PDB file of C-alpha atoms and ligand atoms in Angstrom:
ATOM      1  CA  MET A 949     -57.409  60.906  -1.087  1.00  0.00           C
ATOM      2  CA  LYS A 950     -60.441  59.321   0.493  1.00  0.00           C
ATOM      3  CA  GLN A 951     -61.820  61.293   3.384  1.00  0.00           C
ATOM      4  CA  ASN A 952     -60.578  60.340   6.800  1.00  0.00           C
ATOM      5  CA  ILE A 953     -58.093  57.835   5.460  1.00  0.00           C
ATOM      6  CA  CYS A 954     -54.430  58.654   5.522  1.00  0.00           C
ATOM      7  CA  TYR A 955     -52.267  57.786   2.528  1.00  0.00           C
ATOM      8  CA  CYS A 956     -50.832  54.957   4.620  1.00  0.00           C
ATOM      9  CA  GLY A 957     -54.270  53.339   4.896  1.00  0.00           C
ATOM     10  CA  HIS A 958     -54.995  54.158   8.525  1.00  0.00           C
ATOM     11  CA  HIS A 959     -58.536  55.275   9.159  1.00  0.00           C
ATOM     12  CA  LYS A 960     -57.387  58.620  10.423  1.00  0.00           C
ATOM     13  CA  LYS A 961     -56.955  61.959   8.775  1.00  0.00           C
ATOM     14  CA  TYR A 962     -53.510  62.523   7.289  1.00  0.00           C
ATOM     15  CA  GLU A 963     -53.129  65.574   9.555  1.00  0.00           C
ATOM     16  CA  LYS A 964     -53.457  63.317  12.593  1.00  0.00           C
ATOM     17  CA  CYS A 965     -51.579  60.331  11.197  1.00  0.00           C
ATOM     18  CA  CYS A 966     -48.448  60.743   9.078  1.00  0.00           C
ATOM     19  CA  TYR A 967     -48.357  64.519   8.725  1.00  0.00           C
ATOM     20  CA  PRO A 968     -46.822  65.200  12.178  1.00  0.00           C
ATOM     21  CA  PHE A 969     -43.892  62.988  11.147  1.00  0.00           C
ATOM     22  CA  LEU A 970     -43.465  64.421   7.666  1.00  0.00           C
ATOM     23  CA  SER A 971     -43.569  67.953   9.048  1.00  0.00           C
ATOM     24  CA  CYS A 972     -40.980  66.927  11.674  1.00  0.00           C
ATOM     25  CA  LYS A 973     -43.255  67.876  14.559  1.00  0.00           C
ATOM     26  CA  LEU A 974     -43.003  64.371  15.964  1.00  0.00           C
ATOM     27  CA  LYS A 975     -40.615  61.477  15.516  1.00  0.00           C
ATOM     28  CA  PRO A 976     -42.033  58.035  14.765  1.00  0.00           C
ATOM     29  CA  GLU A 977     -41.934  55.930  17.902  1.00  0.00           C
ATOM     30  CA  THR A 978     -42.044  52.585  16.149  1.00  0.00           C
ATOM     31  CA  PRO A 979     -40.683  51.128  12.899  1.00  0.00           C
ATOM     32  CA  GLU A 980     -44.271  50.728  11.713  1.00  0.00           C
ATOM     33  CA  GLN A 981     -44.977  54.440  12.177  1.00  0.00           C
ATOM     34  CA  LEU A 982     -41.810  55.248  10.283  1.00  0.00           C
ATOM     35  CA  MET A 983     -42.628  52.774   7.529  1.00  0.00           C
ATOM     36  CA  ARG A 984     -46.138  54.171   7.133  1.00  0.00           C
ATOM     37  CA  SER A 985     -44.906  57.744   7.116  1.00  0.00           C
ATOM     38  CA  ARG A 986     -42.306  56.867   4.480  1.00  0.00           C
ATOM     39  CA  TYR A 987     -45.026  55.322   2.330  1.00  0.00           C
ATOM     40  CA  SER A 988     -47.031  58.550   2.696  1.00  0.00           C
ATOM     41  CA  ALA A 989     -43.909  60.493   1.745  1.00  0.00           C
ATOM     42  CA  PHE A 990     -43.653  58.426  -1.446  1.00  0.00           C
ATOM     43  CA  CYS A 991     -47.305  59.260  -2.182  1.00  0.00           C
ATOM     44  CA  ILE A 992     -46.855  62.996  -1.759  1.00  0.00           C
ATOM     45  CA  LYS A 993     -43.354  63.003  -3.278  1.00  0.00           C
ATOM     46  CA  ASP A 994     -41.563  64.261  -0.188  1.00  0.00           C
ATOM     47  CA  ILE A 995     -38.049  63.264  -1.150  1.00  0.00           C
ATOM     48  CA  GLU A 996     -36.373  65.175   1.670  1.00  0.00           C
ATOM     49  CA  TYR A 997     -38.284  63.143   4.234  1.00  0.00           C
ATOM     50  CA  LEU A 998     -37.320  59.897   2.527  1.00  0.00           C
ATOM     51  CA  ILE A 999     -33.672  60.862   2.625  1.00  0.00           C
ATOM     52  CA  ALA A1000     -33.813  62.137   6.199  1.00  0.00           C
ATOM     53  CA  THR A1001     -35.339  58.870   7.439  1.00  0.00           C
ATOM     54  CA  GLN A1002     -32.946  56.576   5.598  1.00  0.00           C
ATOM     55  CA  HIS A1003     -29.905  55.526   7.562  1.00  0.00           C
ATOM     56  CA  PRO A1004     -26.952  57.719   6.505  1.00  0.00           C
ATOM     57  CA  SER A1005     -24.801  54.638   5.803  1.00  0.00           C
ATOM     58  CA  MET A1006     -27.293  53.444   3.170  1.00  0.00           C
ATOM     59  CA  ARG A1007     -27.646  56.662   1.191  1.00  0.00           C
ATOM     60  CA  GLN A1008     -26.187  56.514  -2.295  1.00  0.00           C
ATOM     61  CA  HIS A1009     -24.516  59.537  -3.806  1.00  0.00           C
ATOM     62  CA  ASN A1010     -27.358  59.746  -6.334  1.00  0.00           C
ATOM     63  CA  GLU A1011     -30.123  58.953  -3.846  1.00  0.00           C
ATOM     64  CA  ARG A1012     -32.049  62.123  -4.657  1.00  0.00           C
ATOM     65  CA  ASP A1013     -32.122  61.282  -8.380  1.00  0.00           C
ATOM     66  CA  VAL A1014     -33.155  57.702  -7.752  1.00  0.00           C
ATOM     67  CA  LEU A1015     -35.982  58.777  -5.446  1.00  0.00           C
ATOM     68  CA  THR A1016     -37.100  61.490  -7.857  1.00  0.00           C
ATOM     69  CA  GLN A1017     -37.369  58.866 -10.600  1.00  0.00           C
ATOM     70  CA  ILE A1018     -39.407  56.593  -8.356  1.00  0.00           C
ATOM     71  CA  VAL A1019     -41.856  59.202  -7.112  1.00  0.00           C
ATOM     72  CA  GLN A1020     -42.384  60.690 -10.556  1.00  0.00           C
ATOM     73  CA  ASN A1021     -43.082  57.385 -12.246  1.00  0.00           C
ATOM     74  CA  THR A1022     -45.080  55.547  -9.638  1.00  0.00           C
ATOM     75  CA  GLN A1023     -48.728  55.803  -8.803  1.00  0.00           C
ATOM     76  CA  TRP A1024     -49.189  54.315  -5.361  1.00  0.00           C
ATOM     77  CA  LEU A1025     -52.521  52.673  -4.694  1.00  0.00           C
ATOM     78  CA  GLY A1026     -52.413  51.337  -1.179  1.00  0.00           C
ATOM     79  CA  LEU A1027     -50.448  49.851   1.642  1.00  0.00           C
ATOM     80  CA  LYS A1028     -50.984  46.686   3.613  1.00  0.00           C
ATOM     81  CA  VAL A1029     -48.815  46.059   6.656  1.00  0.00           C
ATOM     82  CA  LEU A1030     -48.539  42.308   7.192  1.00  0.00           C
ATOM     83  CA  LYS A1031     -46.246  41.861  10.150  1.00  0.00           C
ATOM     84  CA  THR A1032     -44.282  44.047  12.490  1.00  0.00           C
ATOM     85  CA  ARG A1033     -41.554  43.330  14.930  1.00  0.00           C
ATOM     86  CA  ASP A1034     -41.091  46.640  16.604  1.00  0.00           C
ATOM     87  CA  GLY A1035     -38.361  45.438  18.850  1.00  0.00           C
ATOM     88  CA  LYS A1036     -37.391  47.250  21.968  1.00  0.00           C
ATOM     89  CA  ILE A1037     -35.514  50.432  21.464  1.00  0.00           C
ATOM     90  CA  SER A1038     -32.697  48.893  23.479  1.00  0.00           C
ATOM     91  CA  HIS A1039     -32.233  46.178  20.852  1.00  0.00           C
ATOM     92  CA  GLY A1040     -31.865  48.699  18.110  1.00  0.00           C
ATOM     93  CA  PHE A1041     -33.578  46.860  15.245  1.00  0.00           C
ATOM     94  CA  GLY A1042     -37.139  46.511  14.062  1.00  0.00           C
ATOM     95  CA  PHE A1043     -38.804  44.887  11.061  1.00  0.00           C
ATOM     96  CA  VAL A1044     -41.941  45.588   9.076  1.00  0.00           C
ATOM     97  CA  GLU A1045     -43.265  43.313   6.361  1.00  0.00           C
ATOM     98  CA  PHE A1046     -45.612  45.118   4.045  1.00  0.00           C
ATOM     99  CA  ILE A1047     -47.047  45.250   0.555  1.00  0.00           C
ATOM    100  CA  ALA A1048     -47.188  48.547  -1.280  1.00  0.00           C
ATOM    101  CA  PHE A1049     -49.471  48.410  -4.299  1.00  0.00           C
ATOM    102  CA  TYR A1050     -48.748  50.529  -7.302  1.00  0.00           C
ATOM    103  CA  LYS A1051     -49.878  50.874 -10.830  1.00  0.00           C
ATOM    104  CA  ASN A1052     -47.574  50.188 -13.666  1.00  0.00           C
ATOM    105  CA  ILE A1053     -49.532  48.864 -16.624  1.00  0.00           C
ATOM    106  CA  GLU A1054     -51.087  46.352 -14.304  1.00  0.00           C
ATOM    107  CA  ILE A1055     -51.323  46.583 -10.539  1.00  0.00           C
ATOM    108  CA  GLU A1056     -48.048  45.461  -9.048  1.00  0.00           C
ATOM    109  CA  GLN A1057     -46.826  44.713  -5.537  1.00  0.00           C
ATOM    110  CA  LEU A1058     -43.767  45.769  -3.696  1.00  0.00           C
ATOM    111  CA  HIS A1059     -43.701  43.071  -1.019  1.00  0.00           C
ATOM    112  CA  GLU A1060     -40.836  43.824   1.284  1.00  0.00           C
ATOM    113  CA  ASN A1061     -39.490  43.004   4.696  1.00  0.00           C
ATOM    114  CA  SER A1062     -37.900  46.265   5.798  1.00  0.00           C
ATOM    115  CA  LYS A1063     -35.299  46.589   8.485  1.00  0.00           C
ATOM    116  CA  PHE A1064     -35.094  49.610  10.754  1.00  0.00           C
ATOM    117  CA  VAL A1065     -32.507  50.727  13.235  1.00  0.00           C
ATOM    118  CA  TYR A1066     -32.828  53.010  16.236  1.00  0.00           C
ATOM    119  CA  GLU A1067     -29.937  55.396  16.506  1.00  0.00           C
ATOM    120  CA  ASP A1068     -29.413  58.936  17.783  1.00  0.00           C
ATOM    121  CA  GLN A1069     -32.899  58.890  19.279  1.00  0.00           C
ATOM    122  CA  GLN A1070     -34.730  58.126  16.096  1.00  0.00           C
ATOM    123  CA  TRP A1071     -35.719  55.241  13.833  1.00  0.00           C
ATOM    124  CA  TYR A1072     -34.107  54.946  10.428  1.00  0.00           C
ATOM    125  CA  TYR A1073     -34.915  52.759   7.456  1.00  0.00           C
ATOM    126  CA  LEU A1074     -31.913  50.542   6.881  1.00  0.00           C
ATOM    127  CA  ASP A1075     -32.711  48.208   4.002  1.00  0.00           C
ATOM    128  CA  GLY A1076     -35.217  45.634   2.876  1.00  0.00           C
ATOM    129  CA  VAL A1077     -35.602  42.188   1.393  1.00  0.00           C
ATOM    130  CA  ILE A1078     -37.963  41.943  -1.568  1.00  0.00           C
ATOM    131  CA  LEU A1079     -40.379  39.022  -1.324  1.00  0.00           C
ATOM    132  CA  GLU A1080     -42.654  37.243  -3.790  1.00  0.00           C
ATOM    133  CA  PRO A1081     -46.003  38.899  -4.579  1.00  0.00           C
ATOM    134  CA  VAL A1082     -48.875  37.647  -2.436  1.00  0.00           C
ATOM    135  CA  LYS A1083     -51.990  36.090  -3.961  1.00  0.00           C
ATOM    136  CA  PHE A1084     -55.265  37.302  -2.495  1.00  0.00           C
ATOM    137  CA  SER A1085     -58.389  35.245  -2.350  1.00  0.00           C
ATOM    138  CA  ARG A1086     -61.326  36.671  -4.232  1.00  0.00           C
ATOM    139  CA  ASN A1087     -63.539  36.883  -1.184  1.00  0.00           C
ATOM    140  CA  GLU A1088     -61.225  38.679   1.200  1.00  0.00           C
ATOM    141  CA  GLN A1089     -61.452  42.394   1.820  1.00  0.00           C
ATOM    142  CA  CYS A1090     -59.636  44.428  -0.739  1.00  0.00           C
ATOM    143  CA  TRP A1091     -56.331  45.893   0.383  1.00  0.00           C
ATOM    144  CA  CYS A1092     -57.290  49.384  -0.742  1.00  0.00           C
ATOM    145  CA  GLY A1093     -59.593  50.083   2.195  1.00  0.00           C
ATOM    146  CA  SER A1094     -62.792  50.213   0.154  1.00  0.00           C
ATOM    147  CA  ASN A1095     -64.522  47.652   2.410  1.00  0.00           C
ATOM    148  CA  LYS A1096     -65.400  45.700  -0.698  1.00  0.00           C
ATOM    149  CA  LYS A1097     -64.430  42.154  -1.497  1.00  0.00           C
ATOM    150  CA  PHE A1098     -61.261  41.848  -3.533  1.00  0.00           C
ATOM    151  CA  LYS A1099     -63.152  40.346  -6.506  1.00  0.00           C
ATOM    152  CA  ARG A1100     -65.511  43.328  -6.581  1.00  0.00           C
ATOM    153  CA  CYS A1101     -62.705  45.855  -6.320  1.00  0.00           C
ATOM    154  CA  HIS A1102     -59.071  45.716  -7.416  1.00  0.00           C
ATOM    155  CA  GLY A1103     -59.248  41.960  -8.017  1.00  0.00           C
ATOM    156  CA  GLY A1104     -61.980  42.369 -10.627  1.00  0.00           C
ATOM    157  CA  ASN A1105     -61.849  43.983 -14.017  1.00  0.00           C
ATOM    158  CA  MET A1106     -61.225  47.580 -13.235  1.00  0.00           C
TER     159      MET A1106
HETATM  160 ZN1   ZN B 809     -50.650  57.684   7.907  1.00  0.00          ZN
HETATM  161 ZN1   ZN B 810     -59.732  47.800  -3.931  1.00  0.00          ZN
END
């Protein structure tokens, strides 16, 4: 991990960003915090956290196996949060649209609009809609946090 950047891409140390959530010291206050912490959990293969933060109604009987497969076979490269609708806790639902970048043979995108629900005094991941991959222009900042232009970083021949 790059120094002073959390797995989730925030310019903060992991210990001060997602770690308090993954270690259950704090509960995410917003869907975005939960989404980011779940992305970090995917990066460090914390399956228990992923299960604990998924709404109980959405857990499959083989959830642990499915998640184990995903975390073992996926190399996550970066996260870009595009849009959030945190919603008021009183409304119960929140949405986060994000792109998670991962390496298969090529670099691929998981572009998803995730839905979260607030219940029993905590946010849960409910489900998500998968969206089309996003095209980036060559001159915009790369999504990986390198501060380089996309064409000179992950958009070039790496
Ligand atoms: Zn983080
Ligand atoms: Zn990059």
